[in-house]
mmCIF file of C-alpha atoms and ligand atoms in Angstrom:
data_model
loop_
_atom_site.group_PDB
_atom_site.id
_atom_site.type_symbol
_atom_site.label_atom_id
_atom_site.label_comp_id
_atom_site.label_asym_id
_atom_site.label_seq_id
_atom_site.Cartn_x
_atom_site.Cartn_y
_atom_site.Cartn_z
ATOM 1 C CA MET A 122 94.187 146.214 -110.829
ATOM 2 C CA ASN A 123 92.741 148.031 -113.839
ATOM 3 C CA TYR A 124 93.633 146.816 -117.331
ATOM 4 C CA THR A 125 93.622 148.501 -120.716
ATOM 5 C CA ILE A 126 94.699 147.883 -124.303
ATOM 6 C CA LEU A 127 98.127 149.248 -125.188
ATOM 7 C CA GLY A 128 97.127 151.189 -128.290
ATOM 8 C CA ARG A 129 97.774 149.605 -131.682
ATOM 9 C CA THR A 130 99.662 146.640 -130.129
ATOM 10 C CA GLY A 131 96.344 145.196 -128.929
ATOM 11 C CA LEU A 132 98.151 143.867 -125.830
ATOM 12 C CA LYS A 133 96.099 143.738 -122.633
ATOM 13 C CA VAL A 134 98.185 145.494 -119.987
ATOM 14 C CA SER A 135 97.854 146.427 -116.330
ATOM 15 C CA ALA A 136 97.554 150.149 -115.578
ATOM 16 C CA MET A 137 100.598 149.869 -113.349
ATOM 17 C CA GLY A 138 103.858 148.541 -114.767
ATOM 18 C CA LEU A 139 106.877 147.536 -112.732
ATOM 19 C CA GLY A 140 109.874 149.709 -113.680
ATOM 20 C CA CYS A 141 113.169 147.926 -113.145
ATOM 21 C CA GLY A 142 115.486 150.915 -113.691
ATOM 22 C CA GLY A 143 115.423 154.362 -112.074
ATOM 23 C CA PRO A 144 116.832 155.137 -108.627
ATOM 24 C CA SER A 145 115.808 151.739 -107.284
ATOM 25 C CA ARG A 146 116.461 149.079 -109.950
ATOM 26 C CA LEU A 147 114.279 146.553 -108.101
ATOM 27 C CA GLY A 148 116.289 147.297 -104.938
ATOM 28 C CA LYS A 149 119.671 146.605 -106.565
ATOM 29 C CA LYS A 150 120.667 150.217 -105.933
ATOM 30 C CA THR A 151 119.260 150.306 -102.410
ATOM 31 C CA GLY A 152 121.077 147.292 -100.983
ATOM 32 C CA LYS A 153 118.444 144.577 -101.504
ATOM 33 C CA SER A 154 119.445 140.980 -102.282
ATOM 34 C CA GLU A 155 118.640 139.251 -105.554
ATOM 35 C CA ALA A 156 116.082 137.080 -103.737
ATOM 36 C CA GLU A 157 114.340 140.241 -102.473
ATOM 37 C CA SER A 158 114.276 141.664 -106.012
ATOM 38 C CA VAL A 159 112.754 138.445 -107.361
ATOM 39 C CA ALA A 160 110.180 138.659 -104.540
ATOM 40 C CA ILE A 161 109.201 142.176 -105.715
ATOM 41 C CA ILE A 162 108.401 140.770 -109.164
ATOM 42 C CA ARG A 163 106.408 137.901 -107.638
ATOM 43 C CA GLN A 164 104.473 140.348 -105.412
ATOM 44 C CA ALA A 165 103.673 142.599 -108.392
ATOM 45 C CA ARG A 166 102.469 139.640 -110.442
ATOM 46 C CA ASP A 167 100.339 138.275 -107.596
ATOM 47 C CA SER A 168 98.631 141.697 -107.425
ATOM 48 C CA GLY A 169 97.765 141.658 -111.126
ATOM 49 C CA VAL A 170 100.678 143.614 -112.628
ATOM 50 C CA ASN A 171 101.491 142.050 -116.004
ATOM 51 C CA PHE A 172 103.793 144.725 -117.488
ATOM 52 C CA ILE A 173 107.514 144.843 -116.694
ATOM 53 C CA ASP A 174 109.954 147.362 -118.122
ATOM 54 C CA THR A 175 113.716 146.921 -118.059
ATOM 55 C CA ALA A 176 116.777 147.660 -120.229
ATOM 56 C CA ALA A 177 120.132 146.101 -120.989
ATOM 57 C CA ARG A 178 121.686 149.047 -119.176
ATOM 58 C CA TYR A 179 119.878 148.533 -115.836
ATOM 59 C CA GLY A 180 121.444 145.184 -114.991
ATOM 60 C CA THR A 181 118.053 143.783 -113.973
ATOM 61 C CA GLU A 182 117.307 141.545 -116.979
ATOM 62 C CA GLU A 183 118.921 138.587 -115.226
ATOM 63 C CA ILE A 184 116.714 139.087 -112.147
ATOM 64 C CA ILE A 185 113.620 139.090 -114.362
ATOM 65 C CA GLY A 186 114.988 135.941 -116.023
ATOM 66 C CA LYS A 187 115.126 134.249 -112.610
ATOM 67 C CA ALA A 188 111.544 135.317 -111.853
ATOM 68 C CA ILE A 189 110.391 133.999 -115.246
ATOM 69 C CA LYS A 190 112.029 130.661 -114.473
ATOM 70 C CA GLU A 191 110.030 130.506 -111.260
ATOM 71 C CA VAL A 192 106.604 131.800 -112.355
ATOM 72 C CA GLY A 193 106.607 131.303 -116.136
ATOM 73 C CA ARG A 194 106.505 133.683 -119.110
ATOM 74 C CA SER A 195 102.948 133.598 -120.424
ATOM 75 C CA TRP A 196 101.412 136.130 -117.961
ATOM 76 C CA LEU A 197 103.946 138.804 -118.812
ATOM 77 C CA VAL A 198 104.157 141.733 -121.269
ATOM 78 C CA LEU A 199 107.886 142.324 -121.326
ATOM 79 C CA SER A 200 109.514 145.582 -122.400
ATOM 80 C CA THR A 201 113.263 146.047 -122.693
ATOM 81 C CA LYS A 202 115.600 148.433 -124.506
ATOM 82 C CA MET A 203 118.915 148.987 -126.183
ATOM 83 C CA LEU A 204 121.109 152.070 -126.247
ATOM 84 C CA THR A 205 121.796 153.149 -129.816
ATOM 85 C CA THR A 206 125.048 154.912 -129.014
ATOM 86 C CA LYS A 207 127.918 153.843 -126.799
ATOM 87 C CA MET A 208 130.043 156.054 -124.629
ATOM 88 C CA LYS A 209 133.417 156.705 -126.105
ATOM 89 C CA GLN A 210 135.568 159.534 -124.822
ATOM 90 C CA PRO A 211 135.391 162.342 -125.723
ATOM 91 C CA GLY A 212 132.098 161.853 -127.588
ATOM 92 C CA PHE A 213 129.557 159.175 -128.496
ATOM 93 C CA GLU A 214 130.086 156.335 -130.913
ATOM 94 C CA ARG A 215 127.197 154.870 -132.838
ATOM 95 C CA ILE A 216 126.528 151.138 -132.796
ATOM 96 C CA THR A 217 126.497 148.827 -135.801
ATOM 97 C CA PRO A 218 123.592 146.609 -136.951
ATOM 98 C CA GLU A 219 125.658 143.565 -135.861
ATOM 99 C CA GLU A 220 125.933 144.989 -132.347
ATOM 100 C CA VAL A 221 122.182 145.617 -132.299
ATOM 101 C CA GLN A 222 121.520 141.972 -133.212
ATOM 102 C CA LYS A 223 123.959 140.787 -130.537
ATOM 103 C CA GLY A 224 122.438 143.171 -127.961
ATOM 104 C CA LEU A 225 118.992 141.650 -128.422
ATOM 105 C CA ASP A 226 120.351 138.092 -128.292
ATOM 106 C CA ASP A 227 122.176 138.920 -125.018
ATOM 107 C CA SER A 228 118.972 140.366 -123.524
ATOM 108 C CA LEU A 229 116.964 137.297 -124.555
ATOM 109 C CA ARG A 230 119.548 135.006 -122.962
ATOM 110 C CA LEU A 231 119.529 136.943 -119.659
ATOM 111 C CA LEU A 232 115.740 137.153 -119.632
ATOM 112 C CA GLY A 233 115.443 133.440 -120.370
ATOM 113 C CA THR A 234 112.901 133.956 -123.146
ATOM 114 C CA ASP A 235 112.899 133.752 -126.927
ATOM 115 C CA TYR A 236 110.948 136.971 -127.551
ATOM 116 C CA VAL A 237 110.273 140.396 -126.043
ATOM 117 C CA ASP A 238 106.901 142.051 -126.458
ATOM 118 C CA ILE A 239 108.274 145.577 -126.877
ATOM 119 C CA TYR A 240 111.852 146.380 -127.830
ATOM 120 C CA HIS A 241 112.746 150.053 -127.438
ATOM 121 C CA PHE A 242 115.434 152.323 -128.680
ATOM 122 C CA HIS A 243 116.623 153.614 -125.289
ATOM 123 C CA GLY A 244 116.853 157.328 -124.448
ATOM 124 C CA VAL A 245 117.137 158.688 -127.989
ATOM 125 C CA LEU A 246 118.375 162.292 -128.054
ATOM 126 C CA PRO A 247 117.024 164.693 -130.706
ATOM 127 C CA ARG A 248 120.388 164.821 -132.486
ATOM 128 C CA ASN A 249 120.451 161.018 -132.916
ATOM 129 C CA TYR A 250 116.903 160.535 -134.177
ATOM 130 C CA ASP A 251 117.682 160.634 -137.920
ATOM 131 C CA TYR A 252 120.509 158.148 -137.532
ATOM 132 C CA VAL A 253 118.293 155.780 -135.506
ATOM 133 C CA VAL A 254 115.575 155.859 -138.162
ATOM 134 C CA SER A 255 117.832 155.385 -141.160
ATOM 135 C CA GLU A 256 120.415 152.961 -139.780
ATOM 136 C CA ILE A 257 118.957 150.981 -136.862
ATOM 137 C CA VAL A 258 115.217 150.724 -137.506
ATOM 138 C CA PRO A 259 115.767 148.314 -140.464
ATOM 139 C CA THR A 260 117.692 145.957 -138.149
ATOM 140 C CA PHE A 261 114.879 146.098 -135.570
ATOM 141 C CA GLN A 262 112.393 145.292 -138.344
ATOM 142 C CA LYS A 263 114.510 142.324 -139.379
ATOM 143 C CA MET A 264 114.594 141.050 -135.790
ATOM 144 C CA ARG A 265 110.847 141.499 -135.635
ATOM 145 C CA ALA A 266 110.445 139.370 -138.752
ATOM 146 C CA GLN A 267 112.545 136.692 -136.993
ATOM 147 C CA GLY A 268 109.924 136.611 -134.207
ATOM 148 C CA LYS A 269 112.274 137.924 -131.520
ATOM 149 C CA ILE A 270 110.369 141.227 -131.091
ATOM 150 C CA ARG A 271 106.605 141.712 -131.227
ATOM 151 C CA PHE A 272 106.458 145.532 -131.255
ATOM 152 C CA ILE A 273 108.935 148.392 -131.696
ATOM 153 C CA GLY A 274 109.151 151.287 -129.246
ATOM 154 C CA ILE A 275 111.163 154.407 -128.559
ATOM 155 C CA THR A 276 112.032 156.108 -125.282
ATOM 156 C CA GLU A 277 113.167 159.652 -124.685
ATOM 157 C CA SER A 278 115.876 160.968 -122.402
ATOM 158 C CA PHE A 279 113.614 163.002 -120.110
ATOM 159 C CA ASP A 280 116.508 164.553 -118.187
ATOM 160 C CA GLY A 281 118.244 165.609 -121.411
ATOM 161 C CA ASP A 282 115.109 166.514 -123.362
ATOM 162 C CA PRO A 283 112.359 167.571 -120.924
ATOM 163 C CA GLN A 284 110.619 169.478 -123.761
ATOM 164 C CA HIS A 285 110.029 166.219 -125.743
ATOM 165 C CA THR A 286 111.798 167.552 -128.842
ATOM 166 C CA MET A 287 112.614 164.045 -130.077
ATOM 167 C CA LEU A 288 109.173 162.520 -129.436
ATOM 168 C CA GLN A 289 107.416 165.430 -131.142
ATOM 169 C CA ARG A 290 109.146 164.279 -134.321
ATOM 170 C CA ALA A 291 108.762 160.570 -133.657
ATOM 171 C CA VAL A 292 105.010 160.832 -133.095
ATOM 172 C CA GLU A 293 104.631 162.004 -136.707
ATOM 173 C CA ASP A 294 106.445 158.943 -138.113
ATOM 174 C CA ASP A 295 104.660 155.686 -138.731
ATOM 175 C CA ILE A 296 107.279 153.484 -137.104
ATOM 176 C CA TRP A 297 106.534 153.363 -133.389
ATOM 177 C CA ASP A 298 103.981 151.088 -131.752
ATOM 178 C CA VAL A 299 104.839 152.264 -128.238
ATOM 179 C CA MET A 300 106.472 155.340 -126.680
ATOM 180 C CA LEU A 301 107.945 155.634 -123.191
ATOM 181 C CA VAL A 302 107.335 159.234 -122.149
ATOM 182 C CA GLY A 303 108.350 161.379 -119.167
ATOM 183 C CA PHE A 304 105.276 162.885 -117.504
ATOM 184 C CA ASN A 305 104.348 163.943 -113.981
ATOM 185 C CA MET A 306 102.551 166.644 -111.974
ATOM 186 C CA LEU A 307 105.571 168.962 -112.282
ATOM 187 C CA ASN A 308 106.157 168.728 -116.046
ATOM 188 C CA GLN A 309 102.877 168.127 -117.883
ATOM 189 C CA SER A 310 104.140 169.244 -121.292
ATOM 190 C CA ALA A 311 103.729 165.775 -122.859
ATOM 191 C CA ARG A 312 99.952 166.270 -122.755
ATOM 192 C CA GLU A 313 99.899 168.669 -125.695
ATOM 193 C CA ARG A 314 103.187 167.736 -127.330
ATOM 194 C CA VAL A 315 102.937 163.940 -127.396
ATOM 195 C CA PHE A 316 99.710 162.445 -126.034
ATOM 196 C CA ARG A 317 97.284 164.409 -128.219
ATOM 197 C CA ARG A 318 98.855 163.171 -131.473
ATOM 198 C CA ALA A 319 99.619 159.704 -130.076
ATOM 199 C CA MET A 320 95.905 159.240 -129.331
ATOM 200 C CA GLN A 321 95.029 160.084 -132.951
ATOM 201 C CA LYS A 322 97.550 157.491 -134.145
ATOM 202 C CA ASN A 323 96.685 154.905 -131.470
ATOM 203 C CA ILE A 324 100.270 154.653 -130.226
ATOM 204 C CA GLY A 325 100.705 152.847 -126.911
ATOM 205 C CA ILE A 326 101.889 155.255 -124.200
ATOM 206 C CA VAL A 327 103.905 154.111 -121.204
ATOM 207 C CA VAL A 328 104.740 156.800 -118.622
ATOM 208 C CA MET A 329 107.997 157.093 -116.704
ATOM 209 C CA PHE A 330 109.083 159.606 -114.000
ATOM 210 C CA ALA A 331 105.623 159.672 -112.385
ATOM 211 C CA VAL A 332 107.281 159.966 -108.962
ATOM 212 C CA ARG A 333 111.019 159.790 -109.292
ATOM 213 C CA LEU A 334 112.985 161.830 -106.686
ATOM 214 C CA ALA A 335 111.107 165.131 -106.466
ATOM 215 C CA LEU A 336 107.818 163.452 -105.605
ATOM 216 C CA SER A 337 109.239 160.914 -103.171
ATOM 217 C CA ARG A 338 111.632 163.209 -101.239
ATOM 218 C CA PRO A 339 110.050 166.376 -99.729
ATOM 219 C CA GLU A 340 113.379 168.228 -99.507
ATOM 220 C CA ARG A 341 114.045 167.645 -103.224
ATOM 221 C CA LEU A 342 110.540 168.901 -104.092
ATOM 222 C CA ARG A 343 111.036 172.129 -102.108
ATOM 223 C CA GLN A 344 114.400 172.702 -103.783
ATOM 224 C CA LEU A 345 113.015 172.070 -107.265
ATOM 225 C CA VAL A 346 110.012 174.372 -106.750
ATOM 226 C CA LYS A 347 112.343 177.124 -105.498
ATOM 227 C CA GLU A 348 114.378 176.695 -108.699
ATOM 228 C CA LEU A 349 111.220 176.938 -110.828
ATOM 229 C CA VAL A 350 110.112 180.083 -109.001
ATOM 230 C CA ALA A 351 113.572 181.635 -109.443
ATOM 231 C CA LYS A 352 113.394 180.888 -113.195
ATOM 232 C CA LYS A 353 109.884 182.427 -113.272
ATOM 233 C CA HIS A 354 108.381 179.161 -114.556
ATOM 234 C CA VAL A 355 106.126 179.028 -111.503
ATOM 235 C CA ASN A 356 104.338 182.033 -110.014
ATOM 236 C CA PRO A 357 105.209 182.323 -106.278
ATOM 237 C CA SER A 358 101.714 183.567 -105.454
ATOM 238 C CA ASP A 359 100.301 180.220 -106.722
ATOM 239 C CA ILE A 360 102.263 177.996 -104.361
ATOM 240 C CA ASP A 361 103.510 177.543 -100.791
ATOM 241 C CA GLU A 362 107.237 177.085 -101.365
ATOM 242 C CA ASN A 363 107.680 175.279 -98.034
ATOM 243 C CA ASN A 364 104.926 172.755 -98.672
ATOM 244 C CA PRO A 365 104.320 173.005 -102.430
ATOM 245 C CA LEU A 366 101.850 170.161 -102.940
ATOM 246 C CA GLY A 367 100.410 169.940 -99.434
ATOM 247 C CA PHE A 368 97.003 171.020 -100.761
ATOM 248 C CA LEU A 369 96.623 167.586 -102.411
ATOM 249 C CA LEU A 370 96.650 165.744 -99.074
ATOM 250 C CA ARG A 371 93.199 166.074 -97.556
ATOM 251 C CA ALA A 372 90.010 164.126 -96.936
ATOM 252 C CA GLY A 373 88.645 163.080 -100.335
ATOM 253 C CA GLY A 374 92.030 163.799 -101.939
ATOM 254 C CA ALA A 375 95.303 161.899 -102.054
ATOM 255 C CA VAL A 376 96.623 159.850 -99.145
ATOM 256 C CA SER A 377 100.269 160.687 -99.917
ATOM 257 C CA LEU A 378 102.274 162.528 -102.536
ATOM 258 C CA THR A 379 103.241 159.300 -104.293
ATOM 259 C CA ASP A 380 99.568 158.299 -104.285
ATOM 260 C CA ALA A 381 98.689 161.639 -105.917
ATOM 261 C CA ALA A 382 101.517 161.229 -108.439
ATOM 262 C CA TYR A 383 100.458 157.800 -109.709
ATOM 263 C CA ARG A 384 96.731 158.649 -109.797
ATOM 264 C CA PHE A 385 97.488 161.874 -111.656
ATOM 265 C CA CYS A 386 99.249 159.930 -114.438
ATOM 266 C CA HIS A 387 96.867 156.964 -114.454
ATOM 267 C CA TYR A 388 93.810 159.089 -115.257
ATOM 268 C CA GLU A 389 95.541 161.297 -117.814
ATOM 269 C CA PRO A 390 93.823 160.734 -121.208
ATOM 270 C CA GLY A 391 96.102 158.966 -123.677
ATOM 271 C CA THR A 392 98.261 157.120 -121.142
ATOM 272 C CA HIS A 393 98.059 153.333 -120.868
ATOM 273 C CA VAL A 394 100.701 152.015 -118.452
ATOM 274 C CA ILE A 395 102.310 154.013 -115.619
ATOM 275 C CA LEU A 396 105.645 152.641 -114.466
ATOM 276 C CA SER A 397 106.364 152.433 -110.777
ATOM 277 C CA GLY A 398 109.904 151.634 -109.702
ATOM 278 C CA THR A 399 110.651 150.277 -106.238
ATOM 279 C CA GLY A 400 112.621 147.668 -104.350
ATOM 280 C CA ASN A 401 110.525 148.109 -101.220
ATOM 281 C CA PRO A 402 107.573 145.694 -100.750
ATOM 282 C CA ASP A 403 105.615 148.190 -98.611
ATOM 283 C CA HIS A 404 105.994 150.890 -101.257
ATOM 284 C CA LEU A 405 104.930 148.409 -103.923
ATOM 285 C CA GLN A 406 101.786 147.526 -101.966
ATOM 286 C CA ALA A 407 100.960 151.220 -101.420
ATOM 287 C CA ASN A 408 101.475 151.968 -105.111
ATOM 288 C CA ILE A 409 99.280 149.058 -106.226
ATOM 289 C CA GLU A 410 96.504 150.440 -103.988
ATOM 290 C CA SER A 411 96.853 153.882 -105.618
ATOM 291 C CA PHE A 412 95.888 152.362 -108.953
ATOM 292 C CA SER A 413 92.538 151.251 -107.612
ATOM 293 C CA ARG A 414 91.613 154.679 -106.236
ATOM 294 C CA PRO A 415 89.601 157.193 -108.282
ATOM 295 C CA ALA A 416 90.964 160.207 -110.136
ATOM 296 C CA LEU A 417 92.134 163.155 -108.031
ATOM 297 C CA PRO A 418 89.416 165.751 -107.345
ATOM 298 C CA HIS A 419 88.770 167.976 -110.361
ATOM 299 C CA GLU A 420 89.692 171.186 -108.491
ATOM 300 C CA ASP A 421 93.115 169.697 -107.599
ATOM 301 C CA LEU A 422 93.774 168.794 -111.238
ATOM 302 C CA VAL A 423 92.862 172.326 -112.321
ATOM 303 C CA ARG A 424 95.137 173.823 -109.673
ATOM 304 C CA LEU A 425 98.056 171.555 -110.672
ATOM 305 C CA ARG A 426 97.571 172.538 -114.290
ATOM 306 C CA ASP A 427 97.533 176.245 -113.412
ATOM 307 C CA ILE A 428 100.637 176.093 -111.220
ATOM 308 C CA PHE A 429 102.816 174.080 -113.603
ATOM 309 C CA GLU A 430 101.443 175.089 -117.019
ATOM 310 C CA ASN A 431 104.686 176.842 -118.058
ATOM 311 C CA VAL A 432 107.058 174.130 -116.856
ATOM 312 C CA ASP A 433 108.951 172.106 -119.443
ATOM 313 C CA SER A 434 112.469 172.430 -118.064
ATOM 314 C CA VAL A 435 112.610 169.717 -115.396
ATOM 315 C CA SER A 436 112.132 165.949 -115.273
ATOM 316 C CA GLY A 437 111.433 165.747 -111.538
ATOM 317 C CA ASP A 438 114.673 163.997 -110.700
HETATM 318 N N1 NAP B 1278 114.799 156.729 -120.944
HETATM 319 C C1 NAP B 1278 114.235 155.667 -120.437
HETATM 320 O O1 NAP B 1278 113.912 154.751 -121.152
HETATM 321 C C2 NAP B 1278 113.965 155.573 -118.966
HETATM 322 C C3 NAP B 1278 114.538 156.500 -118.091
HETATM 323 C C4 NAP B 1278 114.208 156.396 -116.746
HETATM 324 C C5 NAP B 1278 113.346 155.412 -116.291
HETATM 325 N N2 NAP B 1278 112.818 154.514 -117.174
HETATM 326 C C6 NAP B 1278 111.890 153.448 -116.728
HETATM 327 O O2 NAP B 1278 110.877 154.079 -115.969
HETATM 328 C C7 NAP B 1278 110.713 153.366 -114.752
HETATM 329 C C8 NAP B 1278 110.027 154.259 -113.755
HETATM 330 O O3 NAP B 1278 110.905 155.256 -113.229
HETATM 331 P P1 NAP B 1278 111.366 155.163 -111.721
HETATM 332 O O4 NAP B 1278 111.955 153.824 -111.463
HETATM 333 O O5 NAP B 1278 112.165 156.345 -111.391
HETATM 334 O O6 NAP B 1278 109.967 155.138 -110.970
HETATM 335 P P2 NAP B 1278 109.107 156.134 -110.135
HETATM 336 O O7 NAP B 1278 108.001 155.281 -109.691
HETATM 337 O O8 NAP B 1278 108.791 157.390 -110.860
HETATM 338 O O9 NAP B 1278 110.057 156.570 -108.904
HETATM 339 C C9 NAP B 1278 110.728 155.624 -108.158
HETATM 340 C C10 NAP B 1278 111.358 156.292 -106.930
HETATM 341 O O10 NAP B 1278 110.323 156.599 -106.004
HETATM 342 C C11 NAP B 1278 110.478 155.846 -104.801
HETATM 343 N N3 NAP B 1278 109.146 155.344 -104.424
HETATM 344 C C12 NAP B 1278 108.327 154.556 -105.166
HETATM 345 N N4 NAP B 1278 107.178 154.322 -104.487
HETATM 346 C C13 NAP B 1278 107.270 154.970 -103.317
HETATM 347 C C14 NAP B 1278 106.399 155.110 -102.199
HETATM 348 N N5 NAP B 1278 105.204 154.538 -102.150
HETATM 349 N N6 NAP B 1278 106.827 155.863 -101.149
HETATM 350 C C15 NAP B 1278 108.034 156.474 -101.176
HETATM 351 N N7 NAP B 1278 108.901 156.377 -102.198
HETATM 352 C C16 NAP B 1278 108.527 155.629 -103.265
HETATM 353 C C17 NAP B 1278 111.444 154.722 -105.135
HETATM 354 O O11 NAP B 1278 112.215 154.380 -103.991
HETATM 355 P P3 NAP B 1278 112.030 152.949 -103.233
HETATM 356 O O12 NAP B 1278 112.819 151.941 -103.990
HETATM 357 O O13 NAP B 1278 112.575 153.253 -101.864
HETATM 358 O O14 NAP B 1278 110.557 152.653 -103.208
HETATM 359 C C18 NAP B 1278 112.312 155.357 -106.214
HETATM 360 O O15 NAP B 1278 113.345 156.149 -105.647
HETATM 361 C C19 NAP B 1278 112.133 152.897 -114.439
HETATM 362 O O16 NAP B 1278 112.156 151.892 -113.445
HETATM 363 C C20 NAP B 1278 112.548 152.406 -115.810
HETATM 364 O O17 NAP B 1278 111.977 151.130 -116.038
HETATM 365 C C21 NAP B 1278 113.108 154.589 -118.502
#
């Protein structure tokens, strides 16, 4: 496993992080038992992964708590998150500072720890950014002073904001130690809009959506590329619509599409940790191996950039 320093946090982190949300939620969404989910965490740790990302919303904090009980806390850089609005029909209701404090205490109890390394504002939409900064950030700073949080992060809603409107503002503010950013071969817009400035400010960058559905299910990829061609975001003469990324799979190239997807993100300048979400031990092993392979061939990177350079409308889900 490769390691790096997570920007201004100074934390030493593995290049691959275990994502405990997404379509898999450590196997919770794909019919795996709690013991199998705990085994995924143990397997990741035994292979050198030291970064785990979860959220109150995923329902996996308790599973991580069980793993921590078994294998200890000290090896782990733990990232979790809190929603800053709650669903209330017909609209959204904001949460109070008291609810924020309680939310963190609940997460700590489930995780079985007395601190988290990175506490994120979860999936902040552009329209909520000002409210988050003025009303909730001070509470996070207070909790940090109490020693319950080491660093403060923010995550975008990549499905709702695939253009990174919110993070383009956030990256200019001096509040955020870490950002969780949507980035993959299909939507590379974070490169110019987030990573370039984040590098100047030494903000830690964690990537989500490296694979997601479009890059793990061939039928979904074909459908999505057809949609992009129809919208004129991708030029049909640049791509084989029936096998859009088949050119990546060749001797000296990627061994699978998921392999290409993780290596693509891992070697992108400005990224530190790439999250991989799975409840399948064979997939986990394959993904760990991807992180020790070299960068994709230069000509493949150039071709990917050319094909998808105008795409900022999809997350890859
Ligand atoms: N706004 C936010 O803050 C936000 C939003 C979304 C996600 N996240 C975080 O980002 C993390 C990463 O996203 P993600 O979980 O969607 O991860 P991902 O790694 O991009 O995609 C995971 C999907 O790919 C499949 N997969 C993984 N490895 C595979 C392989 N080798 N072969 C075939 N299929 C494979 C998984 O299914 P299997 O289980 O079958 O392997 C799962 O359906 C989440 O877990 C969560 O922690 C944060």
